[in-house]
């Protein structure tokens, strides 16, 4: 039987997402702790990750966050999808995040960037969001004896957010383990695939229709295809069209 240390070593040594997934798939199913917490917003990426986790783990918890986002309707949709998936669902109040820094997802006075600035990331970046979410999720997992955390971050198709990068995830994984003297494993099934491949993964998992019609990715709070012009909608649509071969 493989130990948690062996799983961590395999994750750290993998040089590509394909290699990592092959190793992780084989090791996860041999672990006695076969449960996971999924950071679940109700959007395209996290919904795909939720159903990925259901195939990988025997028990899955879905954890959503209210952080003062203007598109908070995503949490209502997340609750419905989690119920449909048959997983335990909980919402955490993290509204303190909106008072820490300015960004166009929580501040109604800021006009949202429609394109990524040349020398920076767009003002849709919420400073500290993934840091706080994963830290809260780790405590939540620890209290339930869960060691696996799943998040839908990706640095393949993204807006340059620093907390979506693989280096950040690996660093935080080590920090969380040191902070709580645990052996958490952070899983990022979408890290090395683009949006078209994410659509393909949803199709492979048998949930393409759910992801396409019931999720909320739009920063303006419009489900499914969304508003069509915010950065999240543009990225989602571009990937879908590529996946469909249009």
mmCIF file of C-alpha atoms in Angstrom:
data_model
loop_
_atom_site.group_PDB
_atom_site.id
_atom_site.type_symbol
_atom_site.label_atom_id
_atom_site.label_comp_id
_atom_site.label_asym_id
_atom_site.label_seq_id
_atom_site.Cartn_x
_atom_site.Cartn_y
_atom_site.Cartn_z
ATOM 1 C CA UNK A 1 0.000 0.000 0.000
ATOM 2 C CA UNK A 2 1.343 3.441 -0.936
ATOM 3 C CA UNK A 3 1.917 6.001 1.824
ATOM 4 C CA UNK A 4 1.019 9.711 1.763
ATOM 5 C CA UNK A 5 4.722 10.539 1.537
ATOM 6 C CA UNK A 6 4.980 8.409 -1.578
ATOM 7 C CA UNK A 7 2.010 10.228 -3.097
ATOM 8 C CA UNK A 8 3.574 13.602 -2.339
ATOM 9 C CA UNK A 9 6.848 12.461 -3.863
ATOM 10 C CA UNK A 10 5.103 11.234 -6.991
ATOM 11 C CA UNK A 11 3.240 14.537 -7.377
ATOM 12 C CA UNK A 12 6.429 16.540 -6.922
ATOM 13 C CA UNK A 13 8.451 14.441 -9.341
ATOM 14 C CA UNK A 14 5.944 14.362 -12.189
ATOM 15 C CA UNK A 15 7.151 16.469 -15.114
ATOM 16 C CA UNK A 16 3.832 16.750 -16.942
ATOM 17 C CA UNK A 17 0.146 16.723 -16.136
ATOM 18 C CA UNK A 18 -0.323 13.477 -18.025
ATOM 19 C CA UNK A 19 2.370 11.742 -16.003
ATOM 20 C CA UNK A 20 1.025 13.236 -12.768
ATOM 21 C CA UNK A 21 -2.501 12.060 -13.489
ATOM 22 C CA UNK A 22 -1.390 8.520 -14.250
ATOM 23 C CA UNK A 23 0.541 8.347 -11.001
ATOM 24 C CA UNK A 24 -2.134 10.036 -8.905
ATOM 25 C CA UNK A 25 -4.938 7.858 -10.268
ATOM 26 C CA UNK A 26 -3.046 4.752 -9.292
ATOM 27 C CA UNK A 27 -2.006 5.991 -5.849
ATOM 28 C CA UNK A 28 -5.244 7.651 -4.726
ATOM 29 C CA UNK A 29 -7.239 4.467 -4.976
ATOM 30 C CA UNK A 30 -4.764 2.640 -2.727
ATOM 31 C CA UNK A 31 -4.894 5.171 0.097
ATOM 32 C CA UNK A 32 -6.899 4.391 3.247
ATOM 33 C CA UNK A 33 -7.916 8.059 3.381
ATOM 34 C CA UNK A 34 -9.972 8.065 0.212
ATOM 35 C CA UNK A 35 -11.950 11.286 0.591
ATOM 36 C CA UNK A 36 -11.530 14.819 -0.705
ATOM 37 C CA UNK A 37 -12.708 18.384 -0.269
ATOM 38 C CA UNK A 38 -13.405 20.211 -3.539
ATOM 39 C CA UNK A 39 -13.272 24.002 -3.642
ATOM 40 C CA UNK A 40 -16.537 24.477 -5.481
ATOM 41 C CA UNK A 41 -17.796 27.751 -6.921
ATOM 42 C CA UNK A 42 -20.403 26.320 -9.278
ATOM 43 C CA UNK A 43 -18.456 27.447 -12.339
ATOM 44 C CA UNK A 44 -17.150 25.451 -15.295
ATOM 45 C CA UNK A 45 -13.786 24.551 -13.804
ATOM 46 C CA UNK A 46 -14.837 23.650 -10.277
ATOM 47 C CA UNK A 47 -17.841 21.664 -11.509
ATOM 48 C CA UNK A 48 -15.595 19.631 -13.786
ATOM 49 C CA UNK A 49 -13.280 19.085 -10.816
ATOM 50 C CA UNK A 50 -16.188 18.027 -8.611
ATOM 51 C CA UNK A 51 -17.133 15.207 -10.942
ATOM 52 C CA UNK A 52 -13.469 14.324 -11.493
ATOM 53 C CA UNK A 53 -13.141 13.954 -7.733
ATOM 54 C CA UNK A 54 -16.247 11.776 -7.567
ATOM 55 C CA UNK A 55 -14.505 9.306 -9.868
ATOM 56 C CA UNK A 56 -11.280 9.418 -7.866
ATOM 57 C CA UNK A 57 -12.515 9.373 -4.270
ATOM 58 C CA UNK A 58 -15.117 7.422 -2.341
ATOM 59 C CA UNK A 59 -16.406 10.472 -0.429
ATOM 60 C CA UNK A 60 -16.410 14.054 -1.644
ATOM 61 C CA UNK A 61 -17.215 17.297 0.163
ATOM 62 C CA UNK A 62 -18.018 20.469 -1.802
ATOM 63 C CA UNK A 63 -17.005 23.755 -0.185
ATOM 64 C CA UNK A 64 -18.202 27.122 -1.524
ATOM 65 C CA UNK A 65 -17.343 30.633 -0.401
ATOM 66 C CA UNK A 66 -19.133 33.950 -0.096
ATOM 67 C CA UNK A 67 -16.436 36.590 -0.358
ATOM 68 C CA UNK A 68 -18.490 39.635 -1.324
ATOM 69 C CA UNK A 69 -18.533 38.713 -5.001
ATOM 70 C CA UNK A 70 -21.050 40.514 -7.195
ATOM 71 C CA UNK A 71 -21.856 37.211 -8.903
ATOM 72 C CA UNK A 72 -22.774 35.447 -5.628
ATOM 73 C CA UNK A 73 -25.604 33.647 -7.435
ATOM 74 C CA UNK A 74 -22.896 31.115 -8.314
ATOM 75 C CA UNK A 75 -23.204 29.702 -4.797
ATOM 76 C CA UNK A 76 -26.920 29.007 -5.247
ATOM 77 C CA UNK A 77 -26.172 27.112 -8.447
ATOM 78 C CA UNK A 78 -23.304 25.306 -6.741
ATOM 79 C CA UNK A 79 -25.666 24.054 -4.048
ATOM 80 C CA UNK A 80 -27.997 22.600 -6.670
ATOM 81 C CA UNK A 81 -25.191 20.904 -8.592
ATOM 82 C CA UNK A 82 -23.748 19.443 -5.388
ATOM 83 C CA UNK A 83 -27.152 18.046 -4.463
ATOM 84 C CA UNK A 84 -27.479 16.534 -7.922
ATOM 85 C CA UNK A 85 -24.001 15.038 -7.575
ATOM 86 C CA UNK A 86 -24.879 13.577 -4.178
ATOM 87 C CA UNK A 87 -22.063 15.254 -2.270
ATOM 88 C CA UNK A 88 -22.082 17.079 1.054
ATOM 89 C CA UNK A 89 -22.180 20.849 0.518
ATOM 90 C CA UNK A 90 -21.260 23.757 2.753
ATOM 91 C CA UNK A 91 -20.837 27.500 2.297
ATOM 92 C CA UNK A 92 -18.155 29.428 4.171
ATOM 93 C CA UNK A 93 -18.418 33.147 4.933
ATOM 94 C CA UNK A 94 -15.212 34.770 3.714
ATOM 95 C CA UNK A 95 -16.611 38.254 3.133
ATOM 96 C CA UNK A 96 -13.622 39.755 4.948
ATOM 97 C CA UNK A 97 -11.725 39.258 1.668
ATOM 98 C CA UNK A 98 -13.720 42.008 -0.026
ATOM 99 C CA UNK A 99 -12.604 44.544 2.587
ATOM 100 C CA UNK A 100 -8.887 43.803 2.226
ATOM 101 C CA UNK A 101 -8.181 44.948 -1.332
ATOM 102 C CA UNK A 102 -9.865 46.534 -4.320
ATOM 103 C CA UNK A 103 -10.955 44.474 -7.305
ATOM 104 C CA UNK A 104 -13.792 44.626 -9.784
ATOM 105 C CA UNK A 105 -15.421 41.378 -8.621
ATOM 106 C CA UNK A 106 -16.270 42.801 -5.199
ATOM 107 C CA UNK A 107 -16.141 46.577 -5.689
ATOM 108 C CA UNK A 108 -19.115 47.966 -7.627
ATOM 109 C CA UNK A 109 -17.313 51.282 -8.203
ATOM 110 C CA UNK A 110 -14.604 49.679 -10.341
ATOM 111 C CA UNK A 111 -15.152 49.181 -14.055
ATOM 112 C CA UNK A 112 -14.174 45.618 -14.945
ATOM 113 C CA UNK A 113 -11.213 45.161 -17.259
ATOM 114 C CA UNK A 114 -12.413 43.571 -20.481
ATOM 115 C CA UNK A 115 -8.897 42.676 -21.613
ATOM 116 C CA UNK A 116 -5.757 41.701 -19.761
ATOM 117 C CA UNK A 117 -3.465 44.727 -19.306
ATOM 118 C CA UNK A 118 -0.111 44.393 -21.049
ATOM 119 C CA UNK A 119 2.006 44.802 -17.923
ATOM 120 C CA UNK A 120 -0.215 43.263 -15.245
ATOM 121 C CA UNK A 121 -3.167 40.996 -14.520
ATOM 122 C CA UNK A 122 -6.729 42.366 -14.846
ATOM 123 C CA UNK A 123 -8.554 44.050 -11.972
ATOM 124 C CA UNK A 124 -10.731 40.951 -11.660
ATOM 125 C CA UNK A 125 -7.863 39.490 -9.617
ATOM 126 C CA UNK A 126 -8.951 39.119 -5.983
ATOM 127 C CA UNK A 127 -5.778 39.360 -3.873
ATOM 128 C CA UNK A 128 -5.390 36.444 -1.490
ATOM 129 C CA UNK A 129 -8.528 34.651 -2.626
ATOM 130 C CA UNK A 130 -7.046 31.232 -3.387
ATOM 131 C CA UNK A 131 -4.643 31.545 -0.458
ATOM 132 C CA UNK A 132 -7.538 32.068 1.943
ATOM 133 C CA UNK A 133 -9.846 29.547 0.273
ATOM 134 C CA UNK A 134 -7.303 26.734 0.362
ATOM 135 C CA UNK A 135 -6.256 27.540 3.924
ATOM 136 C CA UNK A 136 -9.873 27.473 5.102
ATOM 137 C CA UNK A 137 -10.494 24.288 3.135
ATOM 138 C CA UNK A 138 -7.461 22.650 4.762
ATOM 139 C CA UNK A 139 -8.808 23.339 8.250
ATOM 140 C CA UNK A 140 -12.245 22.113 7.168
ATOM 141 C CA UNK A 141 -10.654 18.950 5.765
ATOM 142 C CA UNK A 142 -8.490 18.369 8.834
ATOM 143 C CA UNK A 143 -11.527 18.451 11.129
ATOM 144 C CA UNK A 144 -13.066 15.669 9.043
ATOM 145 C CA UNK A 145 -9.941 13.575 8.709
ATOM 146 C CA UNK A 146 -9.601 14.416 5.006
ATOM 147 C CA UNK A 147 -6.178 14.893 3.432
ATOM 148 C CA UNK A 148 -7.003 15.622 -0.204
ATOM 149 C CA UNK A 149 -7.992 19.061 -1.527
ATOM 150 C CA UNK A 150 -9.091 19.614 -5.124
ATOM 151 C CA UNK A 151 -9.114 22.995 -6.844
ATOM 152 C CA UNK A 152 -9.763 24.024 -10.445
ATOM 153 C CA UNK A 153 -6.896 26.469 -10.934
ATOM 154 C CA UNK A 154 -4.976 26.411 -14.199
ATOM 155 C CA UNK A 155 -2.028 28.310 -15.621
ATOM 156 C CA UNK A 156 -2.638 27.133 -19.180
ATOM 157 C CA UNK A 157 -5.674 29.264 -20.019
ATOM 158 C CA UNK A 158 -5.799 32.010 -17.403
ATOM 159 C CA UNK A 159 -5.633 35.759 -16.900
ATOM 160 C CA UNK A 160 -2.232 35.725 -15.252
ATOM 161 C CA UNK A 161 -3.492 35.477 -11.686
ATOM 162 C CA UNK A 162 -0.438 34.590 -9.559
ATOM 163 C CA UNK A 163 -2.481 32.347 -7.250
ATOM 164 C CA UNK A 164 -3.438 30.051 -10.128
ATOM 165 C CA UNK A 165 0.122 29.010 -10.876
ATOM 166 C CA UNK A 166 1.553 25.587 -10.188
ATOM 167 C CA UNK A 167 4.418 27.080 -8.181
ATOM 168 C CA UNK A 168 1.938 28.708 -5.801
ATOM 169 C CA UNK A 169 -0.008 25.475 -5.313
ATOM 170 C CA UNK A 170 3.128 23.456 -4.591
ATOM 171 C CA UNK A 171 4.408 26.100 -2.192
ATOM 172 C CA UNK A 172 1.095 26.340 -0.343
ATOM 173 C CA UNK A 173 0.862 22.552 -0.141
ATOM 174 C CA UNK A 174 4.141 22.517 1.784
ATOM 175 C CA UNK A 175 3.054 25.463 3.949
ATOM 176 C CA UNK A 176 -0.259 23.882 4.918
ATOM 177 C CA UNK A 177 1.463 20.634 5.823
ATOM 178 C CA UNK A 178 3.946 22.489 8.015
ATOM 179 C CA UNK A 179 1.308 24.749 9.548
ATOM 180 C CA UNK A 180 -0.889 21.871 10.694
ATOM 181 C CA UNK A 181 1.595 18.997 10.826
ATOM 182 C CA UNK A 182 -0.507 17.089 8.304
ATOM 183 C CA UNK A 183 0.058 15.433 4.937
ATOM 184 C CA UNK A 184 -2.418 17.259 2.712
ATOM 185 C CA UNK A 185 -2.266 16.691 -1.040
ATOM 186 C CA UNK A 186 -3.485 19.511 -3.289
ATOM 187 C CA UNK A 187 -4.857 18.221 -6.593
ATOM 188 C CA UNK A 188 -5.153 20.481 -9.654
ATOM 189 C CA UNK A 189 -6.593 18.338 -12.473
ATOM 190 C CA UNK A 190 -6.890 21.340 -14.817
ATOM 191 C CA UNK A 191 -3.463 22.890 -14.211
ATOM 192 C CA UNK A 192 -1.900 21.799 -17.503
ATOM 193 C CA UNK A 193 -4.934 21.703 -19.808
ATOM 194 C CA UNK A 194 -6.618 24.549 -21.669
ATOM 195 C CA UNK A 195 -10.325 25.422 -21.745
ATOM 196 C CA UNK A 196 -11.032 23.260 -24.799
ATOM 197 C CA UNK A 197 -9.480 20.294 -23.004
ATOM 198 C CA UNK A 198 -11.497 21.153 -19.890
ATOM 199 C CA UNK A 199 -14.673 20.902 -21.968
ATOM 200 C CA UNK A 200 -13.398 17.581 -23.298
ATOM 201 C CA UNK A 201 -12.811 16.346 -19.743
ATOM 202 C CA UNK A 202 -16.373 17.290 -18.781
ATOM 203 C CA UNK A 203 -17.577 15.328 -21.785
ATOM 204 C CA UNK A 204 -15.408 12.363 -20.794
ATOM 205 C CA UNK A 205 -16.899 12.495 -17.297
ATOM 206 C CA UNK A 206 -20.428 12.498 -18.740
ATOM 207 C CA UNK A 207 -21.355 15.953 -17.411
ATOM 208 C CA UNK A 208 -20.950 18.174 -20.478
ATOM 209 C CA UNK A 209 -24.597 19.262 -20.429
ATOM 210 C CA UNK A 210 -24.481 20.070 -16.724
ATOM 211 C CA UNK A 211 -21.335 22.153 -17.140
ATOM 212 C CA UNK A 212 -22.619 23.890 -20.246
ATOM 213 C CA UNK A 213 -26.140 24.693 -19.026
ATOM 214 C CA UNK A 214 -26.128 24.780 -15.218
ATOM 215 C CA UNK A 215 -22.850 26.411 -14.192
ATOM 216 C CA UNK A 216 -22.038 30.084 -13.657
ATOM 217 C CA UNK A 217 -18.673 31.313 -14.864
ATOM 218 C CA UNK A 218 -19.740 34.836 -15.822
ATOM 219 C CA UNK A 219 -18.411 37.697 -13.695
ATOM 220 C CA UNK A 220 -21.717 39.495 -14.280
ATOM 221 C CA UNK A 221 -23.691 36.664 -12.705
ATOM 222 C CA UNK A 222 -25.401 35.232 -15.800
ATOM 223 C CA UNK A 223 -25.506 31.388 -15.877
ATOM 224 C CA UNK A 224 -24.610 29.089 -18.795
ATOM 225 C CA UNK A 225 -23.219 31.084 -21.748
ATOM 226 C CA UNK A 226 -23.189 34.234 -19.586
ATOM 227 C CA UNK A 227 -22.928 37.827 -20.733
ATOM 228 C CA UNK A 228 -20.493 36.971 -23.515
ATOM 229 C CA UNK A 229 -18.158 39.920 -23.014
ATOM 230 C CA UNK A 230 -16.541 39.642 -19.562
ATOM 231 C CA UNK A 231 -13.102 37.955 -19.477
ATOM 232 C CA UNK A 232 -14.455 34.721 -17.965
ATOM 233 C CA UNK A 233 -17.159 34.401 -20.620
ATOM 234 C CA UNK A 234 -14.730 35.061 -23.458
ATOM 235 C CA UNK A 235 -12.359 32.366 -22.239
ATOM 236 C CA UNK A 236 -15.184 29.899 -21.697
ATOM 237 C CA UNK A 237 -16.705 30.541 -25.151
ATOM 238 C CA UNK A 238 -13.358 30.334 -26.936
ATOM 239 C CA UNK A 239 -12.655 26.953 -25.355
ATOM 240 C CA UNK A 240 -16.125 25.638 -26.137
ATOM 241 C CA UNK A 241 -15.903 26.635 -29.776
ATOM 242 C CA UNK A 242 -12.504 25.001 -30.073
ATOM 243 C CA UNK A 243 -13.824 21.834 -28.428
ATOM 244 C CA UNK A 244 -16.860 21.749 -30.731
ATOM 245 C CA UNK A 245 -14.637 22.376 -33.747
ATOM 246 C CA UNK A 246 -16.316 25.601 -34.779
#
